[in-house]
XYZ file of C-alpha atoms in Angstrom:
700
model
C -69.041 143.290 71.614
C -66.866 140.633 73.152
C -65.394 138.516 70.316
C -65.457 135.371 72.449
C -69.166 135.825 73.070
C -69.764 136.092 69.296
C -67.862 132.884 68.636
C -69.871 131.212 71.375
C -73.152 132.219 69.728
C -71.932 131.003 66.324
C -70.842 127.718 67.829
C -74.229 127.251 69.438
C -75.941 128.005 66.129
C -74.015 125.313 64.310
C -73.827 122.779 67.134
C -75.437 119.453 66.294
C -78.756 118.794 68.001
C -78.137 115.044 67.576
C -75.447 113.416 69.654
C -72.603 111.580 68.006
C -73.839 108.343 69.575
C -77.289 108.865 68.070
C -75.848 109.702 64.634
C -73.593 106.633 64.681
C -76.597 104.517 65.606
C -78.617 105.915 62.692
C -75.735 105.215 60.288
C -75.597 101.612 61.541
C -79.390 101.408 61.112
C -79.069 102.640 57.509
C -76.452 100.062 56.561
C -78.120 97.172 58.414
C -81.401 97.753 56.558
C -80.004 98.189 53.034
C -80.243 101.977 53.035
C -78.750 102.503 49.549
C -81.778 100.697 48.090
C -84.504 102.459 50.075
C -87.298 103.998 48.058
C -86.661 107.363 49.733
C -83.382 108.143 51.538
C -83.198 111.910 51.315
C -80.117 113.377 53.102
C -79.236 110.164 54.941
C -75.522 110.045 55.932
C -75.136 113.750 55.021
C -74.229 116.095 57.865
C -76.428 116.591 60.922
C -79.578 114.371 60.852
C -81.612 117.347 62.120
C -79.550 120.171 60.634
C -81.410 123.090 59.009
C -82.387 122.123 55.462
C -80.594 118.813 55.888
C -83.059 116.683 57.857
C -82.822 112.973 57.175
C -85.987 111.458 55.745
C -88.156 109.741 58.373
C -86.841 111.689 61.380
C -89.327 114.106 62.938
C -89.508 116.649 65.731
C -92.443 118.118 67.556
C -95.806 118.343 65.772
C -94.589 115.669 63.345
C -92.490 118.240 61.447
C -88.937 117.498 60.245
C -86.671 117.502 63.277
C -84.717 120.666 64.046
C -83.431 119.964 67.543
C -84.521 116.607 68.985
C -85.688 113.436 67.264
C -89.106 112.831 68.791
C -90.318 110.430 66.111
C -88.775 107.874 63.753
C -91.153 106.667 61.024
C -90.225 104.609 57.958
C -93.240 102.913 56.348
C -93.199 100.805 53.188
C -89.864 102.223 52.140
C -87.939 99.170 50.944
C -86.145 98.399 54.214
C -84.516 94.944 54.159
C -82.468 93.367 56.910
C -82.354 93.351 60.702
C -82.897 96.179 63.183
C -79.633 96.912 65.037
C -79.680 97.436 68.799
C -79.011 101.199 68.665
C -81.939 102.889 70.423
C -80.656 103.358 73.986
C -79.405 106.971 73.391
C -82.787 108.141 71.999
C -84.253 109.192 75.336
C -86.373 112.004 73.875
C -87.948 109.861 71.161
C -91.640 109.234 71.790
C -92.641 107.287 68.689
C -90.995 104.575 66.552
C -92.856 103.177 63.543
C -91.527 100.605 61.059
C -94.153 98.986 58.871
C -94.749 97.015 55.658
C -91.158 96.105 54.880
C -88.922 93.011 54.824
C -87.445 93.561 58.260
C -86.190 90.319 59.801
C -84.607 89.122 63.016
C -85.400 89.720 66.641
C -86.800 92.808 68.296
C -83.838 94.672 69.854
C -83.946 95.097 73.629
C -82.960 98.770 73.446
C -86.334 99.692 71.922
C -87.846 99.187 75.373
C -85.200 101.217 77.224
C -86.246 104.487 75.561
C -87.502 106.481 78.532
C -89.998 108.663 76.638
C -91.340 106.025 74.221
C -95.144 106.102 74.025
C -95.818 104.575 70.596
C -94.073 101.512 69.169
C -95.324 100.031 65.925
C -93.555 97.123 64.219
C -96.360 96.081 61.871
C -96.454 93.751 58.867
C -92.805 92.803 59.236
C -90.998 89.459 59.311
C -89.588 89.639 62.819
C -88.950 86.374 64.615
C -87.881 85.206 68.039
C -89.795 86.078 71.183
C -90.978 89.242 72.845
C -88.045 90.497 74.940
C -88.479 90.545 78.718
C -87.308 94.177 78.677
C -90.717 95.029 77.239
C -91.898 95.637 80.805
C -89.475 98.532 81.341
C -91.349 100.818 78.896
C -93.559 102.241 81.604
C -94.575 105.241 79.451
C -95.756 103.051 76.542
C -99.341 103.750 75.491
C -99.566 101.998 72.130
C -97.851 98.711 71.198
C -98.437 97.132 67.790
C -96.319 94.162 66.757
C -97.548 92.031 63.884
C -96.281 89.751 61.165
C -97.177 89.644 57.505
C -100.127 87.647 56.149
C -99.180 83.973 56.160
C -100.977 80.699 56.746
C -97.716 78.921 57.538
C -95.200 81.236 59.180
C -95.775 82.721 62.630
C -92.974 85.223 63.050
C -93.079 86.143 66.763
C -93.405 83.038 68.902
C -92.983 81.869 72.484
C -94.817 82.898 75.615
C -95.775 86.438 76.459
C -93.416 87.825 79.158
C -95.079 88.323 82.519
C -93.453 91.767 82.550
C -96.173 92.857 80.108
C -98.253 93.433 83.209
C -96.003 96.426 84.015
C -97.307 98.408 81.016
C -100.115 99.928 83.030
C -100.362 102.998 80.779
C -101.016 100.869 77.722
C -104.182 101.800 75.832
C -103.577 99.930 72.546
C -102.240 96.367 72.280
C -102.168 94.744 68.836
C -100.261 91.475 68.418
C -101.913 90.316 65.184
C -100.405 87.613 62.962
C -97.944 86.373 65.554
C -97.550 82.969 67.131
C -97.550 83.790 70.822
C -98.336 80.729 72.907
C -101.668 80.528 74.694
C -102.797 80.716 77.405
C -101.650 84.245 78.077
C -100.187 85.128 81.506
C -102.594 86.319 84.162
C -100.549 89.518 84.474
C -102.184 90.793 81.282
C -105.264 91.539 83.400
C -103.287 94.393 85.007
C -103.608 96.432 81.788
C -106.797 98.047 82.994
C -106.462 101.135 80.785
C -106.673 99.121 77.587
C -109.072 100.542 75.019
C -108.050 98.467 72.004
C -107.034 94.778 72.200
C -106.330 92.698 69.095
C -105.093 89.139 68.713
C -105.904 88.564 65.034
C -104.419 85.266 63.784
C -102.079 85.675 66.693
C -102.118 82.795 69.140
C -100.601 79.317 69.137
C -102.341 76.580 71.096
C -99.968 73.670 71.886
C -102.905 71.569 73.130
C -105.084 72.354 70.134
C -107.467 74.693 71.942
C -108.192 76.381 75.247
C -111.245 77.817 76.994
C -112.027 81.416 76.145
C -110.350 83.621 78.806
C -112.112 85.959 81.212
C -109.343 88.580 81.363
C -110.931 90.901 78.732
C -113.840 91.354 81.139
C -111.551 93.328 83.489
C -110.872 95.998 80.852
C -113.722 98.389 81.587
C -112.336 101.029 79.182
C -112.259 98.622 76.251
C -113.845 99.906 73.037
C -112.503 97.245 70.646
C -111.916 93.530 71.292
C -110.664 91.383 68.406
C -109.625 87.773 69.083
C -110.035 86.063 65.717
C -108.667 83.038 63.884
C -107.529 81.389 67.095
C -108.543 78.132 68.738
C -110.421 79.350 71.750
C -113.199 76.918 72.622
C -115.987 76.847 75.217
C -118.801 79.377 75.295
C -118.635 83.156 75.013
C -118.297 84.621 78.547
C -121.408 86.420 79.759
C -119.193 89.003 81.445
C -118.378 90.541 78.055
C -121.810 92.085 78.328
C -120.451 94.330 81.115
C -118.052 96.173 78.788
C -120.391 99.102 78.345
C -117.984 101.104 76.160
C -117.414 98.294 73.682
C -117.925 99.329 70.060
C -116.216 96.431 68.249
C -116.508 92.754 69.216
C -114.942 90.294 66.768
C -114.426 86.676 67.815
C -114.527 85.086 64.344
C -113.074 81.735 63.389
C -112.460 80.250 66.787
C -114.004 77.057 68.162
C -116.623 78.729 70.276
C -119.624 76.623 71.255
C -122.887 76.986 73.065
C -125.592 79.585 72.681
C -125.373 83.308 72.067
C -125.208 85.135 75.438
C -128.161 87.371 76.104
C -125.847 89.772 77.977
C -124.391 90.909 74.637
C -127.688 92.745 74.264
C -126.420 95.184 76.936
C -123.707 96.545 74.627
C -125.742 99.456 73.336
C -122.633 101.198 71.900
C -121.688 98.183 69.771
C -121.276 99.027 66.073
C -119.451 95.913 64.785
C -120.381 92.372 65.871
C -118.482 89.466 64.302
C -118.976 85.917 65.601
C -118.693 84.007 62.305
C -116.884 80.721 61.786
C -117.629 79.083 65.128
C -119.931 76.288 66.322
C -122.562 78.392 68.016
C -126.069 76.938 68.272
C -129.560 77.980 69.240
C -131.457 81.080 68.230
C -130.644 84.784 68.178
C -131.604 86.265 71.583
C -134.604 88.521 71.373
C -132.978 91.329 73.385
C -130.284 91.721 70.704
C -132.806 93.848 68.839
C -131.742 96.677 71.193
C -128.307 96.868 69.512
C -129.481 99.764 67.391
C -125.964 101.184 66.863
C -124.864 98.111 64.887
C -123.579 98.706 61.366
C -121.990 95.240 60.877
C -123.851 92.114 62.070
C -122.061 88.849 61.222
C -123.146 85.477 62.628
C -122.340 83.509 59.492
C -120.938 79.966 59.352
C -122.310 78.620 62.614
C -125.108 76.184 63.459
C -127.721 78.715 64.486
C -131.346 77.894 63.815
C -134.898 79.148 64.178
C -136.698 81.773 62.179
C -135.120 85.088 61.297
C -135.970 87.545 64.100
C -138.447 90.206 63.050
C -136.939 92.574 65.666
C -133.761 92.772 63.630
C -135.706 95.253 61.513
C -135.154 97.801 64.305
C -131.423 97.933 63.525
C -131.847 100.685 60.974
C -128.133 101.603 61.006
C -127.137 98.202 59.610
C -124.923 98.335 56.548
C -123.823 94.691 56.437
C -125.910 91.684 57.512
C -124.360 88.193 57.320
C -126.370 85.201 58.511
C -125.302 82.795 55.768
C -124.285 79.163 56.310
C -126.556 78.417 59.254
C -129.827 76.543 59.667
C -132.268 79.432 59.697
C -135.703 78.684 58.278
C -138.914 80.463 57.410
C -139.403 83.597 55.319
C -137.560 86.900 55.325
C -139.611 88.988 57.797
C -141.682 91.841 56.456
C -140.313 93.997 59.323
C -136.952 94.028 57.552
C -138.383 96.513 55.068
C -136.881 99.285 57.231
C -133.277 98.108 56.703
C -132.798 100.502 53.819
C -129.239 101.438 54.829
C -127.984 97.958 53.936
C -125.051 97.727 51.558
C -124.665 93.939 51.858
C -127.086 91.124 52.687
C -125.755 87.562 53.005
C -128.446 84.960 53.733
C -127.189 82.109 51.551
C -126.938 78.442 52.548
C -129.823 78.272 55.017
C -133.301 76.746 54.755
C -135.203 79.943 54.121
C -138.535 79.547 52.393
C -141.298 81.428 50.681
C -140.982 84.058 48.009
C -138.165 86.558 47.787
C -139.827 89.731 49.164
C -140.165 92.550 46.676
C -139.212 95.140 49.311
C -135.594 94.067 48.872
C -135.716 95.943 45.573
C -136.446 99.085 47.598
C -133.030 98.968 49.276
C -131.676 101.849 47.228
C -128.028 101.557 48.306
C -127.778 97.739 48.350
C -124.657 96.531 46.559
C -124.499 92.824 47.447
C -127.427 90.400 47.645
C -126.690 86.723 48.331
C -129.702 84.434 48.791
C -128.283 81.293 47.155
C -128.763 77.716 48.352
C -132.103 78.134 50.094
C -135.674 76.989 49.403
C -137.045 80.184 47.906
C -139.758 79.647 45.320
C -141.998 81.657 43.074
C -140.864 83.833 40.183
C -137.458 85.434 40.091
C -138.252 89.078 41.043
C -138.380 91.265 37.950
C -137.926 94.369 40.130
C -134.218 93.488 40.360
C -133.858 95.623 37.237
C -134.452 98.685 39.463
C -131.575 97.943 41.894
C -129.170 100.255 40.134
C -126.477 100.174 42.842
C -126.217 96.388 42.769
C -122.708 94.951 42.252
C -123.202 91.291 43.165
C -126.322 89.104 43.153
C -126.634 85.354 43.698
C -130.026 83.635 43.703
C -128.630 80.269 42.605
C -129.752 76.874 43.901
C -133.291 77.706 44.928
C -136.613 76.722 43.355
C -137.258 79.935 41.475
C -139.234 80.036 38.257
C -140.300 82.740 35.894
C -137.835 84.512 33.666
C -134.494 86.207 34.178
C -134.642 89.880 35.174
C -133.608 92.620 32.773
C -130.031 93.594 33.583
C -129.501 96.458 31.161
C -129.926 99.225 33.744
C -127.605 97.642 36.335
C -124.545 99.489 35.108
C -122.476 98.653 38.205
C -123.252 94.923 38.246
C -120.155 92.703 38.349
C -121.386 89.195 39.128
C -124.806 87.658 38.567
C -125.648 84.040 39.414
C -129.102 82.548 38.823
C -128.044 78.920 38.295
C -129.701 75.844 39.754
C -133.314 77.002 39.530
C -136.211 76.346 37.153
C -136.043 79.670 35.356
C -137.338 79.525 31.798
C -137.559 81.878 28.892
C -134.647 83.410 27.048
C -131.342 84.999 27.936
C -131.306 88.758 28.676
C -130.974 90.833 25.537
C -128.314 93.117 27.050
C -125.508 92.430 29.491
C -124.053 95.488 31.256
C -120.477 96.240 30.260
C -119.482 96.147 33.944
C -120.510 92.466 34.261
C -117.616 90.098 35.007
C -119.415 86.811 35.697
C -122.782 85.632 34.341
C -123.968 82.186 35.517
C -127.380 80.799 34.567
C -126.528 77.093 34.416
C -128.961 74.313 35.375
C -132.191 76.055 34.426
C -134.784 75.659 31.671
C -133.674 78.449 29.385
C -134.446 78.217 25.685
C -133.674 80.184 22.552
C -130.321 81.311 21.246
C -127.463 83.447 22.472
C -128.833 86.924 21.610
C -127.201 88.647 18.675
C -127.273 91.820 20.795
C -124.571 90.227 22.957
C -122.264 90.621 19.983
C -122.492 94.391 19.990
C -119.005 95.618 20.741
C -118.815 98.060 23.652
C -115.629 99.518 25.097
C -114.707 98.205 28.530
C -116.491 94.846 28.531
C -115.261 93.083 31.702
C -116.974 89.697 31.271
C -114.573 86.825 32.016
C -116.936 83.929 32.824
C -120.149 82.717 31.153
C -122.005 79.635 32.450
C -124.876 78.427 30.257
C -124.548 74.674 30.760
C -127.484 72.345 31.375
C -130.234 74.318 29.662
C -132.047 73.884 26.328
C -130.316 76.643 24.415
C -129.729 76.242 20.700
C -128.227 77.908 17.676
C -124.575 78.529 16.940
C -121.840 79.934 19.149
C -120.667 82.939 17.186
C -116.947 83.594 16.877
C -117.745 87.238 17.651
C -118.237 86.374 21.317
C -114.457 86.090 21.676
C -113.933 89.529 20.134
C -116.691 91.368 21.990
C -115.533 89.986 25.357
C -111.713 90.147 25.284
C -111.476 89.231 28.995
C -113.404 85.964 28.534
C -111.468 82.978 29.943
C -114.239 80.604 31.129
C -117.062 79.452 28.837
C -119.373 76.604 29.889
C -121.852 75.457 27.236
C -122.264 71.725 27.822
C -125.594 69.900 27.758
C -127.530 72.220 25.461
C -128.514 71.970 21.796
C -125.852 74.190 20.272
C -124.958 73.392 16.661
C -122.306 74.236 14.119
C -118.534 74.592 14.385
C -116.610 76.223 17.225
C -114.141 79.014 16.508
C -110.433 78.411 17.005
C -110.474 81.419 19.341
C -111.909 79.188 22.035
C -108.366 77.855 22.342
C -107.360 81.094 24.073
C -109.618 80.355 27.046
C -108.429 78.833 30.308
C -111.378 76.459 30.545
C -114.466 75.572 28.538
C -116.997 72.761 28.178
C -118.854 71.718 25.042
C -120.025 68.169 25.772
C -123.595 67.021 25.141
C -124.425 69.378 22.288
C -125.068 68.892 18.567
C -121.820 70.485 17.455
C -120.109 69.515 14.228
C -116.842 67.607 14.160
C -114.923 70.648 12.941
C -112.885 71.175 16.102
C -110.637 74.055 17.171
C -107.099 74.081 15.815
C -105.613 73.739 19.308
C -106.853 70.153 19.358
C -104.222 67.959 17.721
C -104.962 64.527 16.292
C -103.922 61.361 18.081
C -104.099 58.305 15.809
C -104.243 54.883 17.456
C -104.264 51.710 15.380
C -106.505 48.860 16.477
C -105.056 45.476 15.459
C -108.597 44.066 15.203
C -109.622 46.692 12.648
C -108.194 47.799 9.353
C -108.412 51.500 10.276
C -107.271 53.762 13.099
C -109.308 55.526 15.756
C -108.844 59.294 16.180
C -108.901 61.558 19.199
C -108.046 65.218 19.336
C -106.206 66.454 22.419
C -105.664 70.044 23.525
C -103.303 71.482 26.115
C -105.605 71.010 29.092
C -108.433 68.815 27.824
C -109.186 66.042 25.357
C -111.958 65.950 22.810
C -113.227 62.493 21.948
C -114.696 62.080 18.490
C -116.973 59.171 19.219
C -116.438 56.272 16.734
C -119.842 54.921 15.755
C -119.232 52.487 12.886
C -117.588 52.138 9.504
C -119.067 54.120 6.628
C -119.339 53.161 2.947
C -115.710 54.084 2.333
C -114.490 51.663 4.970
C -113.485 54.544 7.304
C -114.657 55.364 10.781
C -117.663 57.649 10.944
C -117.012 60.098 13.811
C -119.973 61.892 15.324
C -120.665 63.691 18.610
C -118.309 65.673 20.783
C -117.385 65.120 24.420
C -115.034 67.405 26.331
C -113.199 66.249 29.431
C -110.611 68.178 31.451
C -107.512 66.119 32.219
C -104.372 66.632 34.269
C -101.663 64.549 32.610
C -102.894 64.935 29.054
C -100.734 62.496 27.167
C -101.128 59.616 29.612
C -104.840 60.135 29.936
C -105.417 60.469 26.192
C -103.637 57.178 25.612
C -105.452 55.568 28.521
C -108.822 56.807 27.273
C -108.226 55.348 23.826
C -107.135 52.034 25.326
C -110.371 51.800 27.265
C -112.421 52.797 24.237
C -110.731 50.164 22.069
C -111.277 47.537 24.748
C -114.994 48.178 24.594
C -115.036 48.249 20.807
C -113.351 44.861 20.709
C -115.680 43.384 23.309
C -118.801 44.590 21.572
C -117.983 43.615 17.980
C -119.388 40.346 16.706
C -123.165 40.805 17.121
C -126.000 41.876 14.854
C -127.019 41.257 11.262
C -125.479 42.820 8.137
C -126.977 46.195 7.472
C -128.343 46.603 10.999
C -128.853 50.211 12.051
C -127.476 51.127 15.504
C -129.336 53.354 17.929
C -126.262 55.589 17.813
C -125.560 55.404 14.068
C -127.979 58.183 13.089
C -129.168 56.263 10.039
C -125.864 55.178 8.483
C -125.580 51.473 7.607
C -122.521 49.225 7.810
C -121.810 48.136 4.220
C -122.285 44.363 3.720
C -119.077 44.218 1.652
C -116.852 45.326 4.511
C -114.818 42.618 6.333
C -116.604 43.510 9.557
C -120.040 43.794 7.970
C -121.432 41.201 10.351
C -120.183 43.090 13.356
C -122.472 45.029 15.626
C -121.868 48.820 15.401
C -120.146 50.551 18.307
C -122.334 50.588 21.405
C -123.900 53.843 22.570
C -121.445 54.174 25.404
C -117.706 54.576 25.765
C -115.628 54.684 28.914
C -113.065 57.397 29.554
C -110.735 57.784 32.485
C -111.082 61.331 33.798
C -108.174 61.416 36.258
C -105.588 59.231 37.931
C -104.285 60.413 41.291
C -102.934 57.955 43.844
C -104.989 55.183 42.282
C -108.213 57.169 42.625
C -109.841 56.302 39.336
C -112.571 58.492 37.885
C -114.387 56.857 34.994
C -116.826 58.711 32.774
C -119.482 56.601 31.122
C -120.305 58.491 27.942
C -123.724 57.824 26.482
C -125.655 59.679 23.834
C -127.459 61.703 26.484
C -125.401 61.904 29.645
C -122.107 61.482 31.415
C -122.057 59.331 34.537
C -119.077 59.723 36.873
C -117.863 56.531 38.553
C -115.267 57.052 41.260
C -114.452 53.407 42.003
C -113.868 50.513 39.677
C -116.152 48.394 41.917
C -119.069 50.543 40.745
C -118.472 49.963 37.043
C -120.562 46.793 36.811
C -123.622 48.388 38.381
C -123.436 51.432 36.122
C -122.860 49.380 33.000
C -125.762 47.102 33.818
C -128.022 50.098 34.462
C -127.062 51.683 31.164
C -127.307 48.309 29.463
C -130.898 47.917 30.610
C -131.650 51.342 29.208
C -130.687 49.949 25.822
C -132.740 46.788 26.184
C -130.113 44.487 27.711
C -131.409 42.127 30.398
C -129.257 41.195 33.358
C -129.401 37.535 32.377
C -128.674 38.027 28.706
C -125.448 37.321 26.898
C -124.833 41.055 26.561
C -125.145 41.615 30.307
C -122.661 38.823 30.954
C -120.243 40.548 28.632
C -120.690 43.773 30.555
C -119.107 42.005 33.500
C -116.321 40.841 31.225
C -115.773 44.477 30.325
C -115.333 45.243 34.000
C -112.655 42.581 34.360
C -110.879 43.874 31.292
C -110.988 47.386 32.768
C -109.484 46.066 35.974
C -106.565 44.628 34.011
C -106.021 47.874 32.117
C -106.138 49.993 35.272
C -103.722 47.715 37.104
C -101.313 47.982 34.189
C -101.695 51.786 34.052
C -101.312 52.687 37.713
C -99.275 49.766 38.906
């Protein structure tokens, strides 16, 4: 055999399949994007990028296998890339796909990406690119899929500027996704040349220098379109009727724009539609009757609009529905009986409407239902007991209706995470068992009685409960310290305005937020509440408050006891921002009232708030009237916005403006037998003037 021929074959076997220019470009790419710190960088900078057994990570050949001859695909996704993309792609003429995604890649899009003759797929998704789309984008005549998007941000729009008119040259384009960019609207008319488009997405993508613009007609020219997503933009005007001509459309999402007018009946022609999202607009009128022909729908979302009328019975024909969202509209009437057939539903959102009647029991027959939201309506009748059979339920909210009866049994709902029944007229007792999966349990503002069940204190592994809302009921008994051990995730506990008694465990101090006001609790407060002693020059003793890290507890001074010390009864809890300032301010206001109200009454007189204890006649202030049954506290001070809480024995009244203080004081005064023309009523007005002086001094 000819020796030269042998050497030739050996040379061919070991010849690099990647040109020197390509390799140098990849090395520059590695260094520009912090290659040494990539999550995976196997073989980079070692030998031939496509050499046998030596392929560099992220470089692929045909059939998406590691490259052996040509680099047909470059894909580095969520790999710790940081830096800018160098302009090195011109030599990669055989490369058909480039994908960089979910990394901290900055800077402008290099022009050379669009000079790659064979490029069909370009994805630069969830990056931090800036600048504008290069005009060279129109030279990628083979491009079929273009995805360029920024990372989730409510402030930064990474790609900005106008869309180049050369985009109209990409006539082979089937997928265009420019989500989370800041491209200026309106878009150029040349975009209508992209007649092969099947997928078009501008999600949080467009910038409107004039605030808004009419919804464009150009999508109507894309007869091959299967998905149209233009969401979180500022398109106004009505929805074009011509969208109803896109017979292949499967996804139509126009959420969170400024769309107005009525729902187009032509949408009823889109018989292939599976996802319909028109939420967050200003649409009015009723749901067109012919929409009941959209039997392929699995997601139906018209929430947060101004739609009205009764719920259409024909919607019951959409038996493929998995998610139905009609919440935050003005729908009225009952839930139609025809909806019984919607047993594929996973989620039903009908909250914040004006729906009436009883909650239909057939909802309990939805075997796969996971989310049921019917809050803030006018539903009446008993709370359905059959809820206990909805074993797939994760979330339920029936709050703010007019429901009565008792709470459903929850023991069998082993997947339940959040349950809200607040703001009704539900009576009876609390459920004996809470599922260990439950994270949030809210039954505030009802008519519940009894105690917190001892069965709640049974320790079970995996308790997820973090929030309990029992406020504004008629519950009684003690709050066991075990509740903080059984529910280790508990951070919110709301118990105010009940009849709870006894001390509160120091473990409550580990919570983020809690309320205890308007109960019959003892004055033995948690250790996290430190004493603040303030001396009153008009009295021989000091007044005490206890302040915690994010709230203050006022021990209400009623009068002096037989030992000449303040008798402190009642507990009020108020959340404050600047604790020290507000504690001091609260005491100042309280002392102002104490001073203004002393000097009335006969020795030995019993106050309505004294609970039977008498001021001793021998005390220097024996002739003084005991503390009145109300104290004023400042709840917050922010830019001179004063919130004043009028604390009485039975309620807390919030007053947002100092001008309203007189009216509230006079109203409360009358409740305690003070006439508007009496000396006491006159002094109420003096209290207001004193408060004005204190507030002016405090906030300047």
